[in-house]
PDB file of C-alpha atoms in Angstrom:
ATOM      1  CA  MET N   1      32.440  97.321 232.605  1.00  0.00           C
ATOM      2  CA  PHE N   2      31.566  94.895 229.786  1.00  0.00           C
ATOM      3  CA  ILE N   3      29.152  96.100 227.132  1.00  0.00           C
ATOM      4  CA  GLN N   4      27.664  93.562 224.751  1.00  0.00           C
ATOM      5  CA  THR N   5      26.313  94.468 221.300  1.00  0.00           C
ATOM      6  CA  GLU N   6      23.594  92.773 219.274  1.00  0.00           C
ATOM      7  CA  ALA N   7      22.595  93.208 215.642  1.00  0.00           C
ATOM      8  CA  THR N   8      19.016  94.305 214.971  1.00  0.00           C
ATOM      9  CA  PRO N   9      16.827  93.667 211.900  1.00  0.00           C
ATOM     10  CA  ASN N  10      17.666  97.262 210.901  1.00  0.00           C
ATOM     11  CA  PRO N  11      21.244  97.242 209.424  1.00  0.00           C
ATOM     12  CA  ALA N  12      21.631 100.943 210.371  1.00  0.00           C
ATOM     13  CA  THR N  13      20.953 100.200 214.008  1.00  0.00           C
ATOM     14  CA  LEU N  14      22.897  98.353 216.666  1.00  0.00           C
ATOM     15  CA  LYS N  15      21.805  97.427 220.217  1.00  0.00           C
ATOM     16  CA  PHE N  16      24.233  98.030 223.114  1.00  0.00           C
ATOM     17  CA  LEU N  17      23.717  96.166 226.422  1.00  0.00           C
ATOM     18  CA  PRO N  18      25.706  97.835 229.230  1.00  0.00           C
ATOM     19  CA  GLY N  19      24.780  95.188 231.788  1.00  0.00           C
ATOM     20  CA  ARG N  20      22.861  97.644 233.962  1.00  0.00           C
ATOM     21  CA  VAL N  21      19.589  99.532 233.996  1.00  0.00           C
ATOM     22  CA  VAL N  22      19.530 102.405 231.500  1.00  0.00           C
ATOM     23  CA  LEU N  23      15.951 103.679 232.166  1.00  0.00           C
ATOM     24  CA  GLU N  24      13.914 102.511 235.173  1.00  0.00           C
ATOM     25  CA  GLU N  25      10.630 102.945 233.308  1.00  0.00           C
ATOM     26  CA  GLY N  26       9.443 103.939 229.861  1.00  0.00           C
ATOM     27  CA  THR N  27      11.622 104.611 226.884  1.00  0.00           C
ATOM     28  CA  ALA N  28      13.295 107.666 225.350  1.00  0.00           C
ATOM     29  CA  ASP N  29      13.727 108.197 221.671  1.00  0.00           C
ATOM     30  CA  PHE N  30      16.057 110.930 220.281  1.00  0.00           C
ATOM     31  CA  ARG N  31      15.959 111.384 216.511  1.00  0.00           C
ATOM     32  CA  ASP N  32      18.577 114.161 216.457  1.00  0.00           C
ATOM     33  CA  ALA N  33      21.090 115.944 218.678  1.00  0.00           C
ATOM     34  CA  GLY N  34      18.722 118.871 219.258  1.00  0.00           C
ATOM     35  CA  SER N  35      16.151 116.606 220.894  1.00  0.00           C
ATOM     36  CA  ALA N  36      18.721 115.317 223.362  1.00  0.00           C
ATOM     37  CA  GLU N  37      20.044 118.749 224.334  1.00  0.00           C
ATOM     38  CA  GLY N  38      19.334 119.453 227.995  1.00  0.00           C
ATOM     39  CA  THR N  39      17.262 116.273 228.241  1.00  0.00           C
ATOM     40  CA  SER N  40      19.802 113.470 228.337  1.00  0.00           C
ATOM     41  CA  PRO N  41      23.521 113.857 229.110  1.00  0.00           C
ATOM     42  CA  LEU N  42      24.189 110.367 227.721  1.00  0.00           C
ATOM     43  CA  ALA N  43      22.311 110.999 224.461  1.00  0.00           C
ATOM     44  CA  GLU N  44      24.189 114.291 224.063  1.00  0.00           C
ATOM     45  CA  ARG N  45      27.508 112.469 224.424  1.00  0.00           C
ATOM     46  CA  LEU N  46      26.469 109.776 221.928  1.00  0.00           C
ATOM     47  CA  PHE N  47      25.414 112.359 219.318  1.00  0.00           C
ATOM     48  CA  ALA N  48      28.885 113.885 219.669  1.00  0.00           C
ATOM     49  CA  VAL N  49      30.241 110.674 218.056  1.00  0.00           C
ATOM     50  CA  PRO N  50      30.493 111.451 214.310  1.00  0.00           C
ATOM     51  CA  GLY N  51      28.037 109.297 212.368  1.00  0.00           C
ATOM     52  CA  VAL N  52      25.427 108.807 215.105  1.00  0.00           C
ATOM     53  CA  ASN N  53      22.011 110.096 214.090  1.00  0.00           C
ATOM     54  CA  GLY N  54      19.616 108.311 216.463  1.00  0.00           C
ATOM     55  CA  VAL N  55      19.653 107.214 220.177  1.00  0.00           C
ATOM     56  CA  PHE N  56      16.989 105.136 221.883  1.00  0.00           C
ATOM     57  CA  PHE N  57      16.950 104.066 225.580  1.00  0.00           C
ATOM     58  CA  GLY N  58      15.081 101.035 226.873  1.00  0.00           C
ATOM     59  CA  TYR N  59      15.101  99.400 230.286  1.00  0.00           C
ATOM     60  CA  ASP N  60      18.529  97.750 229.928  1.00  0.00           C
ATOM     61  CA  PHE N  61      19.681  98.674 226.476  1.00  0.00           C
ATOM     62  CA  ILE N  62      20.757 101.548 224.199  1.00  0.00           C
ATOM     63  CA  THR N  63      19.988 101.417 220.496  1.00  0.00           C
ATOM     64  CA  ILE N  64      22.156 103.554 218.206  1.00  0.00           C
ATOM     65  CA  THR N  65      21.241 104.372 214.614  1.00  0.00           C
ATOM     66  CA  LYS N  66      24.049 105.488 212.333  1.00  0.00           C
ATOM     67  CA  GLU N  67      24.183 107.643 209.241  1.00  0.00           C
ATOM     68  CA  GLU N  68      24.425 105.916 205.902  1.00  0.00           C
ATOM     69  CA  GLY N  69      28.160 106.416 205.345  1.00  0.00           C
ATOM     70  CA  PRO N  70      30.229 105.154 208.265  1.00  0.00           C
ATOM     71  CA  ASP N  71      30.764 101.428 208.929  1.00  0.00           C
ATOM     72  CA  TRP N  72      29.943  99.875 212.322  1.00  0.00           C
ATOM     73  CA  GLN N  73      33.527  98.641 212.744  1.00  0.00           C
ATOM     74  CA  HIS N  74      34.655 102.296 212.812  1.00  0.00           C
ATOM     75  CA  LEU N  75      31.787 103.660 214.973  1.00  0.00           C
ATOM     76  CA  LYS N  76      31.514 100.869 217.541  1.00  0.00           C
ATOM     77  CA  PRO N  77      34.691 101.574 219.525  1.00  0.00           C
ATOM     78  CA  ALA N  78      33.829 105.258 219.950  1.00  0.00           C
ATOM     79  CA  ILE N  79      30.257 104.441 220.978  1.00  0.00           C
ATOM     80  CA  LEU N  80      31.431 101.769 223.450  1.00  0.00           C
ATOM     81  CA  GLY N  81      33.920 104.206 224.939  1.00  0.00           C
ATOM     82  CA  THR N  82      31.271 106.916 225.276  1.00  0.00           C
ATOM     83  CA  ILE N  83      28.818 104.646 227.025  1.00  0.00           C
ATOM     84  CA  MET N  84      31.463 103.289 229.376  1.00  0.00           C
ATOM     85  CA  GLU N  85      32.737 106.756 230.250  1.00  0.00           C
ATOM     86  CA  HIS N  86      29.283 107.995 230.929  1.00  0.00           C
ATOM     87  CA  PHE N  87      28.329 105.160 233.295  1.00  0.00           C
ATOM     88  CA  MET N  88      31.690 105.314 235.070  1.00  0.00           C
ATOM     89  CA  SER N  89      31.257 109.069 235.644  1.00  0.00           C
ATOM     90  CA  GLY N  90      28.038 108.532 237.644  1.00  0.00           C
ATOM     91  CA  HIS N  91      26.140 111.109 235.667  1.00  0.00           C
ATOM     92  CA  PRO N  92      22.404 110.411 235.099  1.00  0.00           C
ATOM     93  CA  VAL N  93      21.125 109.031 231.793  1.00  0.00           C
ATOM     94  CA  MET N  94      18.291 111.534 231.773  1.00  0.00           C
ATOM     95  CA  ALA N  95      18.353 115.100 233.185  1.00  0.00           C
ATOM     96  CA  LYS N  96      15.583 115.779 235.725  1.00  0.00           C
ATOM     97  CA  ALA N  97      13.811 118.030 233.205  1.00  0.00           C
ATOM     98  CA  GLY N  98      13.945 115.174 230.641  1.00  0.00           C
ATOM     99  CA  LEU N  99      11.926 112.849 232.826  1.00  0.00           C
ATOM    100  CA  ASP N 100       8.821 114.960 232.212  1.00  0.00           C
ATOM    101  CA  GLY N 101       9.794 115.927 228.727  1.00  0.00           C
ATOM    102  CA  LEU N 102       8.615 114.822 225.315  1.00  0.00           C
ATOM    103  CA  PRO N 103      10.908 111.855 224.631  1.00  0.00           C
ATOM    104  CA  VAL N 104       9.473 109.656 227.385  1.00  0.00           C
ATOM    105  CA  SER N 105       5.929 110.955 227.113  1.00  0.00           C
ATOM    106  CA  GLU N 106       3.251 108.503 225.973  1.00  0.00           C
ATOM    107  CA  ASP N 107       0.636 111.288 225.544  1.00  0.00           C
ATOM    108  CA  GLY N 108      -1.205 112.189 222.358  1.00  0.00           C
ATOM    109  CA  GLU N 109      -3.497 109.151 222.058  1.00  0.00           C
ATOM    110  CA  PHE N 110      -6.731 109.489 220.140  1.00  0.00           C
ATOM    111  CA  TYR N 111      -9.801 107.250 220.030  1.00  0.00           C
ATOM    112  CA  ASP N 112     -13.541 107.418 220.521  1.00  0.00           C
ATOM    113  CA  PRO N 113     -14.511 106.904 224.178  1.00  0.00           C
ATOM    114  CA  ALA N 114     -17.036 104.375 222.923  1.00  0.00           C
ATOM    115  CA  ASP N 115     -14.080 102.214 221.855  1.00  0.00           C
ATOM    116  CA  GLU N 116     -12.526 102.193 225.346  1.00  0.00           C
ATOM    117  CA  GLU N 117     -12.875  98.415 225.791  1.00  0.00           C
ATOM    118  CA  THR N 118     -11.381  97.651 222.342  1.00  0.00           C
ATOM    119  CA  VAL N 119      -8.532 100.067 222.928  1.00  0.00           C
ATOM    120  CA  SER N 120      -7.831  98.525 226.331  1.00  0.00           C
ATOM    121  CA  THR N 121      -7.567  95.051 224.723  1.00  0.00           C
ATOM    122  CA  ILE N 122      -5.308  96.378 221.987  1.00  0.00           C
ATOM    123  CA  LYS N 123      -2.995  98.056 224.521  1.00  0.00           C
ATOM    124  CA  GLU N 124      -2.832  94.882 226.603  1.00  0.00           C
ATOM    125  CA  LEU N 125      -1.879  92.787 223.556  1.00  0.00           C
ATOM    126  CA  LEU N 126       0.769  95.312 222.579  1.00  0.00           C
ATOM    127  CA  ASP N 127       2.187  95.367 226.120  1.00  0.00           C
ATOM    128  CA  THR N 128       2.188  91.618 226.691  1.00  0.00           C
ATOM    129  CA  ARG N 129       2.938  90.173 223.239  1.00  0.00           C
ATOM    130  CA  VAL N 130       4.365  92.785 220.919  1.00  0.00           C
ATOM    131  CA  ARG N 131       6.554  95.182 222.916  1.00  0.00           C
ATOM    132  CA  PRO N 132       8.664  92.499 224.630  1.00  0.00           C
ATOM    133  CA  ALA N 133       9.492  90.930 221.277  1.00  0.00           C
ATOM    134  CA  VAL N 134      10.270  94.331 219.673  1.00  0.00           C
ATOM    135  CA  ALA N 135      12.505  95.279 222.664  1.00  0.00           C
ATOM    136  CA  GLN N 136      14.567  92.169 221.898  1.00  0.00           C
ATOM    137  CA  ASP N 137      15.424  93.819 218.571  1.00  0.00           C
ATOM    138  CA  GLY N 138      16.305  97.159 220.236  1.00  0.00           C
ATOM    139  CA  GLY N 139      13.061  99.054 219.594  1.00  0.00           C
ATOM    140  CA  ASP N 140       9.623  99.846 220.887  1.00  0.00           C
ATOM    141  CA  ILE N 141       6.126 100.235 219.537  1.00  0.00           C
ATOM    142  CA  THR N 142       3.570 102.412 221.289  1.00  0.00           C
ATOM    143  CA  PHE N 143      -0.168 102.883 220.829  1.00  0.00           C
ATOM    144  CA  ARG N 144      -1.149 106.247 219.359  1.00  0.00           C
ATOM    145  CA  GLY N 145      -4.747 105.851 218.308  1.00  0.00           C
ATOM    146  CA  TYR N 146      -7.688 103.809 217.048  1.00  0.00           C
ATOM    147  CA  GLU N 147     -10.272 104.967 214.537  1.00  0.00           C
ATOM    148  CA  LYS N 148     -12.788 102.988 212.414  1.00  0.00           C
ATOM    149  CA  GLY N 149     -10.887  99.668 212.643  1.00  0.00           C
ATOM    150  CA  THR N 150      -7.458 101.169 212.141  1.00  0.00           C
ATOM    151  CA  VAL N 151      -4.798 101.045 214.882  1.00  0.00           C
ATOM    152  CA  PHE N 152      -2.161 103.784 214.749  1.00  0.00           C
ATOM    153  CA  LEU N 153       1.258 102.857 216.224  1.00  0.00           C
ATOM    154  CA  HIS N 154       4.485 104.770 216.751  1.00  0.00           C
ATOM    155  CA  MET N 155       7.730 102.865 216.084  1.00  0.00           C
ATOM    156  CA  LYS N 156      10.885 103.819 217.965  1.00  0.00           C
ATOM    157  CA  GLY N 157      14.515 102.791 218.234  1.00  0.00           C
ATOM    158  CA  ALA N 158      15.605 100.049 215.845  1.00  0.00           C
ATOM    159  CA  CYS N 159      12.035  99.789 214.519  1.00  0.00           C
ATOM    160  CA  ALA N 160      12.005 103.334 213.149  1.00  0.00           C
ATOM    161  CA  GLY N 161      13.216 103.169 209.589  1.00  0.00           C
ATOM    162  CA  CYS N 162      13.828  99.435 209.645  1.00  0.00           C
ATOM    163  CA  PRO N 163      13.413  97.816 206.243  1.00  0.00           C
ATOM    164  CA  SER N 164      11.353  95.012 207.842  1.00  0.00           C
ATOM    165  CA  SER N 165       9.057  97.387 209.815  1.00  0.00           C
ATOM    166  CA  THR N 166       6.290  97.295 207.211  1.00  0.00           C
ATOM    167  CA  ALA N 167       6.276  93.482 207.322  1.00  0.00           C
ATOM    168  CA  THR N 168       6.254  93.533 211.119  1.00  0.00           C
ATOM    169  CA  LEU N 169       3.307  95.950 211.124  1.00  0.00           C
ATOM    170  CA  LYS N 170       1.277  94.438 208.335  1.00  0.00           C
ATOM    171  CA  HIS N 171       1.927  90.685 208.831  1.00  0.00           C
ATOM    172  CA  GLY N 172       2.864  90.306 212.438  1.00  0.00           C
ATOM    173  CA  ILE N 173       1.078  92.940 214.517  1.00  0.00           C
ATOM    174  CA  GLN N 174      -1.955  93.444 212.235  1.00  0.00           C
ATOM    175  CA  ASN N 175      -2.634  89.657 212.122  1.00  0.00           C
ATOM    176  CA  LEU N 176      -2.196  89.260 215.907  1.00  0.00           C
ATOM    177  CA  LEU N 177      -4.493  92.150 216.734  1.00  0.00           C
ATOM    178  CA  HIS N 178      -7.153  91.057 214.175  1.00  0.00           C
ATOM    179  CA  HIS N 179      -7.086  87.521 215.596  1.00  0.00           C
ATOM    180  CA  PHE N 180      -7.841  88.730 219.115  1.00  0.00           C
ATOM    181  CA  VAL N 181      -9.818  91.897 218.207  1.00  0.00           C
ATOM    182  CA  PRO N 182     -11.797  91.182 214.995  1.00  0.00           C
ATOM    183  CA  GLU N 183     -12.758  94.915 214.746  1.00  0.00           C
ATOM    184  CA  VAL N 184      -9.087  95.665 213.886  1.00  0.00           C
ATOM    185  CA  ARG N 185      -8.857  95.773 210.081  1.00  0.00           C
ATOM    186  CA  GLU N 186      -5.577  97.644 209.591  1.00  0.00           C
ATOM    187  CA  VAL N 187      -2.430  98.818 211.448  1.00  0.00           C
ATOM    188  CA  GLU N 188      -0.680 102.061 210.369  1.00  0.00           C
ATOM    189  CA  GLN N 189       2.556 103.717 211.460  1.00  0.00           C
ATOM    190  CA  VAL N 190       2.530 107.311 212.635  1.00  0.00           C
ATOM    191  CA  VAL N 191       5.563 109.502 213.217  1.00  0.00           C
TER     192      VAL N 191
END
């Protein structure tokens, strides 16, 4: 098994490409070892590697966020070994209970039903233009809400805590959404 790695705009995050499907659909974001417990056997194994403090699964990639101290050259071999061992063992990436659990849930959206058409356009733009580009960098952005011209988005994976995330939100996504949906005045990040 050959696993490629790619740098992301977030220096604390590295993208691992195992050359196979990681999650058939959706994404899973684990911000700490407790959130992975009982939900994802692979995430649990990755959090056991000293220095790992974030795990994100996309369709065909795994994004790992490290603590401030350790260097990637010391962490990378242990992470590569853990990913390889897990896939060779045949164990699932997500436990059955995890498939309906919080990490892959896209619930919790809020907006006025009168804005349904605007929200639909915003979601379509995010799905077709923003999310594919963000996935290239090892992250994901999901819609959370819309209120009085402000779009609320949740950033995951490499995007969460990335130094360039504010520029991505304010200059990239906000300008794109405003261009196609003039009612959009602002884009904010929610946790």
